[in-house]
Short mmCIF file of C-alpha atoms and ligand atoms in Angstrom, two decimals:
data_model
loop_
_atom_site.label_atom_id
_atom_site.label_comp_id
_atom_site.label_asym_id
_atom_site.label_seq_id
_atom_site.Cartn_x
_atom_site.Cartn_y
_atom_site.Cartn_z
CA MET A 1 -27.46 -2.02 41.86
CA LYS A 2 -25.40 -2.83 44.69
CA LYS A 3 -21.64 -2.87 45.50
CA ASN A 4 -20.10 -4.03 48.34
CA GLY A 5 -23.47 -3.99 49.92
CA LYS A 6 -24.09 -0.04 49.25
CA LYS A 7 -26.87 0.84 46.53
CA VAL A 8 -24.88 2.20 43.39
CA LEU A 9 -26.65 5.59 42.10
CA HIS A 10 -26.21 6.85 38.42
CA GLN A 11 -26.35 10.90 37.90
CA ASP A 12 -26.24 12.53 34.93
CA ILE A 13 -24.71 15.97 35.13
CA LEU A 14 -24.57 18.62 33.00
CA VAL A 15 -22.38 21.65 33.62
CA LYS A 16 -22.77 24.93 31.74
CA GLY A 17 -20.41 28.14 31.71
CA ILE A 18 -16.74 28.57 30.83
CA VAL A 19 -16.07 25.10 31.36
CA GLN A 20 -14.32 24.15 28.31
CA GLY A 21 -10.61 24.79 27.63
CA VAL A 22 -9.88 25.51 31.34
CA GLY A 23 -8.81 22.10 32.75
CA PHE A 24 -12.36 20.88 33.53
CA ARG A 25 -12.41 17.32 32.19
CA PRO A 26 -8.89 16.53 33.66
CA PHE A 27 -10.34 17.76 37.07
CA ILE A 28 -13.45 15.86 36.87
CA TYR A 29 -11.49 12.81 36.39
CA LYS A 30 -9.28 13.47 39.21
CA LEU A 31 -12.42 14.06 41.64
CA ALA A 32 -13.77 10.51 39.95
CA ARG A 33 -10.76 9.19 41.23
CA ILE A 34 -10.72 10.65 44.77
CA TYR A 35 -13.98 9.46 45.05
CA SER A 36 -14.09 6.25 43.34
CA ILE A 37 -16.90 7.51 40.98
CA LYS A 38 -17.40 5.37 37.87
CA GLY A 39 -18.57 6.78 34.61
CA LYS A 40 -17.53 9.36 31.81
CA VAL A 41 -16.95 12.83 31.13
CA LEU A 42 -17.02 14.45 27.89
CA ASN A 43 -17.57 17.90 26.13
CA SER A 44 -20.57 18.58 24.36
CA THR A 45 -21.83 21.96 22.55
CA GLN A 46 -24.03 22.39 25.71
CA GLY A 47 -21.37 22.25 28.23
CA VAL A 48 -19.72 19.49 30.12
CA ILE A 49 -21.34 16.30 30.34
CA ILE A 50 -20.91 13.79 33.44
CA GLU A 51 -22.38 10.55 34.03
CA ALA A 52 -21.14 9.41 37.64
CA GLU A 53 -21.89 6.20 39.74
CA GLY A 54 -21.22 5.40 42.87
CA ASN A 55 -22.84 5.56 46.52
CA GLU A 56 -24.79 8.12 47.80
CA LYS A 57 -21.89 9.47 50.12
CA ASN A 58 -19.01 9.71 47.53
CA ILE A 59 -21.71 11.15 44.71
CA ARG A 60 -22.45 13.84 47.21
CA GLN A 61 -18.97 14.31 47.92
CA PHE A 62 -18.05 14.76 44.42
CA LEU A 63 -20.78 17.05 43.33
CA GLU A 64 -19.84 19.23 46.44
CA SER A 65 -16.13 19.58 45.60
CA LEU A 66 -17.09 20.12 41.88
CA LYS A 67 -18.84 23.03 42.79
CA LYS A 68 -16.72 24.61 45.79
CA HIS A 69 -13.26 23.98 43.77
CA PRO A 70 -13.65 24.16 40.22
CA PRO A 71 -10.56 24.80 38.07
CA VAL A 72 -9.34 28.20 38.48
CA LEU A 73 -10.14 29.24 34.98
CA ALA A 74 -13.54 27.89 35.01
CA GLU A 75 -16.74 29.65 35.79
CA ILE A 76 -19.46 27.29 36.48
CA HIS A 77 -23.13 28.93 35.55
CA THR A 78 -25.67 26.20 35.99
CA ILE A 79 -25.23 22.39 37.20
CA ASP A 80 -28.07 20.55 36.20
CA VAL A 81 -28.18 16.86 38.08
CA ARG A 82 -30.65 14.26 36.97
CA GLN A 83 -31.12 10.90 38.60
CA GLY A 84 -30.65 7.90 35.95
CA SER A 85 -30.51 4.31 36.10
CA PRO A 86 -27.10 2.74 36.64
CA VAL A 87 -25.24 1.31 33.47
CA GLY A 88 -22.35 -0.27 35.98
CA TYR A 89 -19.53 1.41 34.62
CA LYS A 90 -15.97 -0.40 35.66
CA SER A 91 -14.13 2.90 35.24
CA PHE A 92 -14.01 6.85 34.53
CA ARG A 93 -12.94 7.82 31.27
CA ILE A 94 -12.93 11.23 29.50
CA LEU A 95 -14.60 10.43 25.97
CA HIS A 96 -14.28 12.26 22.61
CA SER A 97 -16.76 15.16 22.32
CA THR A 98 -20.31 14.84 20.90
CA HIS A 99 -21.58 16.89 18.36
CA GLU A 100 -24.91 18.42 18.29
CA ASN A 101 -25.88 21.52 16.59
CA LEU A 102 -26.97 23.18 19.82
CA LYS A 103 -24.26 25.66 19.90
CA GLU A 104 -24.45 26.88 23.42
CA ALA A 105 -21.17 26.11 24.98
CA LEU A 106 -18.83 29.27 25.53
CA ILE A 107 -15.69 29.58 24.04
CA PRO A 108 -13.03 30.21 26.74
CA PRO A 109 -10.48 32.93 26.18
CA ASP A 110 -6.81 32.57 25.74
CA VAL A 111 -4.78 32.63 28.75
CA GLY A 112 -1.68 34.05 29.84
CA THR A 113 1.61 31.94 30.46
CA CYS A 114 1.20 30.43 33.95
CA GLU A 115 4.23 30.65 36.04
CA ALA A 116 5.04 26.91 35.45
CA CYS A 117 5.17 27.25 31.60
CA LYS A 118 7.59 30.34 32.33
CA ASP A 119 9.79 27.91 33.98
CA ASP A 120 9.48 25.53 31.58
CA ILE A 121 10.98 28.09 28.96
CA PHE A 122 13.80 29.43 30.66
CA ASN A 123 14.97 26.25 32.07
CA PRO A 124 17.92 24.85 29.73
CA SER A 125 17.24 21.25 30.74
CA ASP A 126 13.50 21.41 29.99
CA ARG A 127 12.28 20.43 26.60
CA HIS A 128 10.26 23.28 26.06
CA TYR A 129 13.47 25.63 26.90
CA HIS A 130 13.03 28.83 24.66
CA TYR A 131 9.87 27.05 22.98
CA PRO A 132 7.40 30.28 22.10
CA PHE A 133 4.32 27.67 22.17
CA THR A 134 4.89 26.19 25.43
CA ASN A 135 1.71 25.93 27.08
CA CYS A 136 -0.67 23.57 29.15
CA THR A 137 -4.05 23.33 31.20
CA ASN A 138 -3.63 26.16 33.11
CA CYS A 139 -2.68 28.27 30.26
CA GLY A 140 -2.03 29.21 26.46
CA PRO A 141 -4.33 30.06 23.39
CA ARG A 142 -7.90 29.20 23.54
CA PHE A 143 -10.27 31.75 21.36
CA THR A 144 -7.54 32.55 18.71
CA ILE A 145 -7.09 28.62 17.78
CA ILE A 146 -10.83 27.24 17.74
CA LYS A 147 -12.26 26.74 14.37
CA ASP A 148 -15.22 24.86 16.07
CA ILE A 149 -16.57 23.64 18.93
CA PRO A 150 -16.46 21.53 21.16
CA TYR A 151 -13.05 22.33 22.21
CA ASP A 152 -10.90 19.70 20.93
CA ARG A 153 -7.60 19.63 19.08
CA LYS A 154 -9.40 18.30 16.32
CA ASN A 155 -11.22 21.38 16.05
CA THR A 156 -8.33 24.00 16.54
CA SER A 157 -5.50 25.20 14.47
CA MET A 158 -3.43 22.78 16.20
CA ASN A 159 -4.94 19.94 14.30
CA MET A 160 -2.30 20.10 11.59
CA PHE A 161 0.49 19.48 14.37
CA LYS A 162 0.79 15.35 15.43
CA MET A 163 1.84 15.07 19.04
CA CYS A 164 5.17 13.71 19.48
CA LYS A 165 5.63 10.71 22.13
CA LYS A 166 6.56 12.71 24.88
CA CYS A 167 3.72 15.11 24.38
CA SER A 168 1.22 12.63 23.88
CA GLU A 169 2.49 10.86 26.87
CA GLU A 170 1.64 13.99 29.42
CA TYR A 171 -1.55 14.82 27.05
CA HIS A 172 -2.55 11.20 28.36
CA ASN A 173 -1.66 11.17 31.84
CA PRO A 174 -4.11 12.34 34.18
CA TYR A 175 -1.17 13.65 36.70
CA ASP A 176 0.58 15.67 34.31
CA ARG A 177 -0.55 19.50 34.02
CA ARG A 178 -0.62 18.94 30.39
CA PHE A 179 -3.31 16.08 30.93
CA HIS A 180 -5.97 17.33 28.08
CA ALA A 181 -4.44 20.54 27.11
CA GLN A 182 -5.52 20.67 23.72
CA PRO A 183 -2.44 23.09 22.16
CA VAL A 184 0.43 20.90 23.75
CA ALA A 185 3.16 21.45 21.58
CA CYS A 186 7.40 21.39 22.04
CA PRO A 187 10.09 21.91 19.62
CA VAL A 188 9.65 18.43 18.13
CA CYS A 189 6.18 18.39 17.44
CA GLY A 190 4.67 21.95 17.41
CA PRO A 191 4.51 24.91 15.44
CA HIS A 192 7.81 26.93 14.68
CA VAL A 193 8.81 30.68 14.30
CA SER A 194 10.63 31.95 11.50
CA LEU A 195 12.12 35.36 10.99
CA LEU A 196 11.73 36.77 7.60
CA ASP A 197 13.42 39.84 5.80
CA ARG A 198 10.38 41.99 4.04
CA TYR A 199 10.51 40.18 0.76
CA GLY A 200 9.78 37.23 2.67
CA ASN A 201 13.22 35.59 2.57
CA GLU A 202 14.02 33.59 6.02
CA VAL A 203 16.81 35.27 7.67
CA ALA A 204 17.05 33.26 10.84
CA ASN A 205 15.16 29.84 11.73
CA GLU A 206 13.67 28.53 15.19
CA LYS A 207 17.42 27.95 16.59
CA GLN A 208 18.43 31.65 15.72
CA TRP A 209 15.64 33.72 15.64
CA LEU A 210 15.62 35.05 19.34
CA LYS A 211 19.33 36.54 19.07
CA LYS A 212 18.61 37.50 15.60
CA SER A 213 15.46 39.45 16.45
CA TRP A 214 17.34 41.30 19.51
CA ASN A 215 20.34 42.31 16.93
CA ILE A 216 17.56 43.66 14.62
CA LEU A 217 15.86 45.61 17.27
CA GLU A 218 19.30 47.02 18.40
CA GLU A 219 20.09 48.02 14.94
CA GLY A 220 16.79 50.52 15.33
CA LYS A 221 14.88 48.12 12.66
CA ILE A 222 11.17 47.71 12.96
CA LEU A 223 10.11 44.25 13.40
CA ALA A 224 6.26 42.88 12.54
CA ILE A 225 5.59 40.06 15.32
CA LYS A 226 2.63 37.17 14.74
CA GLY A 227 1.60 36.86 18.16
CA ILE A 228 -1.41 34.93 19.44
CA GLY A 229 -4.17 36.79 18.17
CA GLY A 230 -2.42 38.92 15.49
CA PHE A 231 0.56 41.24 14.39
CA HIS A 232 2.47 43.32 16.83
CA ILE A 233 4.60 46.26 15.37
CA ALA A 234 7.69 45.97 17.61
CA CYS A 235 10.83 48.25 18.09
CA ASP A 236 13.29 49.80 20.47
CA PRO A 237 11.45 52.64 22.76
CA GLY A 238 14.72 54.49 23.33
CA ASN A 239 15.22 55.31 19.91
CA SER A 240 14.04 58.25 19.04
CA LYS A 241 15.21 57.95 15.07
CA THR A 242 13.43 54.73 14.86
CA LEU A 243 10.16 55.92 16.53
CA LYS A 244 9.96 58.88 14.13
CA ILE A 245 10.42 56.32 11.20
CA LEU A 246 7.58 54.02 12.35
CA ARG A 247 5.43 57.37 12.87
CA GLU A 248 6.11 58.11 9.35
CA ARG A 249 5.55 54.62 8.26
CA LYS A 250 2.17 54.20 9.92
CA GLY A 251 0.75 57.36 9.13
CA ARG A 252 0.73 58.00 12.81
CA GLN A 253 1.81 61.59 13.75
CA ALA A 254 1.36 61.85 17.58
CA LYS A 255 -0.96 59.21 19.00
CA PRO A 256 1.26 57.57 21.59
CA PHE A 257 2.50 54.19 21.26
CA ALA A 258 1.51 51.43 23.53
CA VAL A 259 4.46 49.27 25.01
CA MET A 260 5.49 45.96 26.61
CA CYS A 261 7.10 45.68 29.84
CA ARG A 262 9.36 42.77 30.94
CA ASP A 263 7.41 42.92 34.39
CA LEU A 264 5.53 44.95 36.99
CA ASP A 265 8.96 46.28 38.57
CA THR A 266 10.20 47.56 35.02
CA VAL A 267 6.13 49.31 34.55
CA LYS A 268 7.11 50.89 37.94
CA LYS A 269 10.29 52.30 36.92
CA TYR A 270 8.72 54.41 34.38
CA CYS A 271 5.09 54.80 35.63
CA HIS A 272 3.13 55.37 38.60
CA VAL A 273 0.89 52.32 39.20
CA SER A 274 -2.08 52.13 41.70
CA LYS A 275 -3.09 49.07 43.55
CA LYS A 276 -6.07 49.19 41.08
CA GLU A 277 -4.10 49.50 37.90
CA GLU A 278 -1.62 46.76 38.97
CA GLU A 279 -4.39 44.37 39.27
CA LEU A 280 -5.45 45.00 35.50
CA LEU A 281 -1.87 44.65 34.47
CA ILE A 282 -1.65 41.54 35.77
CA SER A 283 -5.21 40.36 35.26
CA PRO A 284 -5.51 37.15 32.66
CA ALA A 285 -6.66 39.34 29.69
CA ALA A 286 -3.31 41.32 30.18
CA PRO A 287 -4.98 44.42 28.76
CA ILE A 288 -3.13 47.94 27.80
CA VAL A 289 -3.38 50.09 31.06
CA ILE A 290 -2.96 53.72 30.50
CA LEU A 291 -0.76 54.82 33.22
CA THR A 292 0.77 58.32 34.32
CA ARG A 293 4.41 58.23 33.72
CA LYS A 294 6.92 59.38 36.42
CA LYS A 295 8.79 63.00 35.98
CA ASN A 296 11.97 61.53 35.93
CA TYR A 297 11.05 59.35 32.53
CA SER A 298 13.82 59.16 30.57
CA LEU A 299 12.45 57.70 27.27
CA PRO A 300 12.35 59.61 24.24
CA TYR A 301 9.68 62.13 23.56
CA GLU A 302 8.46 60.74 19.95
CA LEU A 303 7.27 57.63 22.29
CA ALA A 304 4.09 59.65 23.50
CA PRO A 305 4.36 63.31 22.26
CA ASP A 306 2.97 65.90 24.49
CA ILE A 307 0.96 64.07 27.04
CA ASN A 308 2.13 62.71 30.17
CA THR A 309 0.71 59.15 29.81
CA MET A 310 1.38 56.14 28.62
CA GLY A 311 -0.17 52.90 27.31
CA VAL A 312 1.60 49.99 28.95
CA MET A 313 0.90 45.92 29.21
CA LEU A 314 2.65 43.37 30.41
CA PRO A 315 3.91 40.00 28.36
CA TYR A 316 1.32 37.16 27.79
CA SER A 317 2.83 34.80 25.83
CA PRO A 318 6.16 32.70 25.80
CA LEU A 319 7.32 34.48 22.79
CA HIS A 320 6.81 37.72 24.65
CA TYR A 321 8.48 36.46 27.61
CA LEU A 322 11.36 35.51 25.82
CA LEU A 323 11.82 38.56 23.57
CA LEU A 324 11.47 40.54 26.74
CA SER A 325 14.58 38.59 28.51
CA GLY A 326 17.43 40.10 26.64
CA PRO A 327 18.78 43.68 26.33
CA PHE A 328 14.96 45.30 25.85
CA ASP A 329 12.86 45.55 29.29
CA MET A 330 10.65 47.35 27.33
CA LEU A 331 9.28 47.36 23.58
CA VAL A 332 6.93 49.10 21.51
CA MET A 333 3.94 46.80 20.67
CA THR A 334 1.58 48.63 18.62
CA SER A 335 -1.01 46.71 16.96
CA GLY A 336 -0.24 45.73 13.23
CA ASN A 337 -2.85 47.64 11.80
CA TYR A 338 -2.56 50.28 8.91
CA ARG A 339 -4.78 53.09 10.27
CA ASP A 340 -8.25 51.51 10.77
CA LEU A 341 -8.01 48.23 8.92
CA PRO A 342 -8.32 45.21 11.24
CA LEU A 343 -5.52 43.59 12.59
CA VAL A 344 -3.58 41.39 10.24
CA ILE A 345 -3.31 37.63 11.25
CA GLU A 346 -1.72 35.67 7.78
CA ASN A 347 1.81 35.55 6.56
CA ARG A 348 1.14 36.75 3.33
CA GLU A 349 -1.18 39.29 4.27
CA ALA A 350 1.29 40.61 6.64
CA LEU A 351 4.34 41.08 4.19
CA GLN A 352 1.83 42.65 2.17
CA GLU A 353 0.08 44.78 4.20
CA LEU A 354 2.71 45.65 6.82
CA GLY A 355 6.12 45.45 4.23
CA GLY A 356 5.80 49.14 4.13
CA ILE A 357 5.89 49.47 8.08
CA ALA A 358 8.15 46.41 9.12
CA ASP A 359 11.70 45.79 8.21
CA TYR A 360 11.61 42.00 9.42
CA PHE A 361 8.68 39.49 10.12
CA LEU A 362 8.80 37.14 12.93
CA VAL A 363 6.23 34.80 11.89
CA HIS A 364 5.04 31.10 12.63
CA ASN A 365 3.13 28.47 10.90
CA ARG A 366 0.14 28.30 13.05
CA GLU A 367 -2.95 29.65 11.79
CA ILE A 368 -4.64 32.37 13.68
CA VAL A 369 -8.50 31.65 13.52
CA ASN A 370 -9.95 34.40 15.21
CA ARG A 371 -8.55 37.49 15.66
CA CYS A 372 -8.06 39.34 19.16
CA ASP A 373 -6.44 42.67 19.57
CA ASP A 374 -5.38 43.95 22.89
CA SER A 375 -8.19 45.16 24.91
CA LEU A 376 -7.57 48.87 26.42
CA VAL A 377 -8.80 49.87 29.61
ZN1 ZN B 1 0.99 26.82 31.73
ZN1 ZN B 2 5.74 17.07 21.24
#
């Protein structure tokens, strides 16, 4: 087949590795436009499948860019390229995914909120203002919402939320950073939070939850928070009375409580942070890092009795950033398990299991499919 006098080649490309849920298909789509490649791209259970047609030079450059500049979160393990016979594609398209039985595709991990989404949630004129489920191709939940692979919205716990017109426009616009972001959502169409007392009565809706949560924490109450991968138990780290109550209720006499700090500067206010520790703190997994606290540390003894270290993590979801944007620059964020039971993930389960520990529950109506406790380093 010839086009403008140049021979058109057809290549079947299979890319394996962490290539789903990391903006890979939109990336391929943009590359195809740059190099005038026609064909298609789709997720399969084996990896990402690309059919590319174009002249030899364009195909070569397309493949080089693919290898050299993959999306930040992608990790390419292998690229298998085979020559095929040209179909005569007129455009380049992202197709719905195929279902084979071969489940080799890797499920990508959740990714902490990116800078652009952070800007959105703190921008009063953005439609995602104060919305705790804001995400885009570069950030947001993956592993914790996936029910089945390939990673497509219909195989996630986002399938019950029908995109509104604006979200759908962004999802379908190749020049938008939410192009093909599977968990894309906004206050109009996405999941919502609700603040409950320990009997399950709503005390604040999605409009009042943030202020009310701060009030509750300032009053020295204990708040269970349904996060991305499970429940956290939060309270004011500066209130020794509350810390004592939490220890009693959790049956945890001396083990230090992990805390979440607003940002790196706040961490440095309380702890010594080496370069290596700093890298760990800001890494995508947002682990709990054990740090040596400073001598002039002004937090109550009850937070971490008899030791000079402290488990610290940084926010990794919009909900965390919002909670830490008010009167607290640090919160106790201990995992919501009662002694050695697994992390609680469902609302009803939480009220039963954690009702003896927490006074209030900040929950939401998106199902957590796969539990994911904070990692400790
Ligand atoms: Zn983002
Ligand atoms: Zn929407």
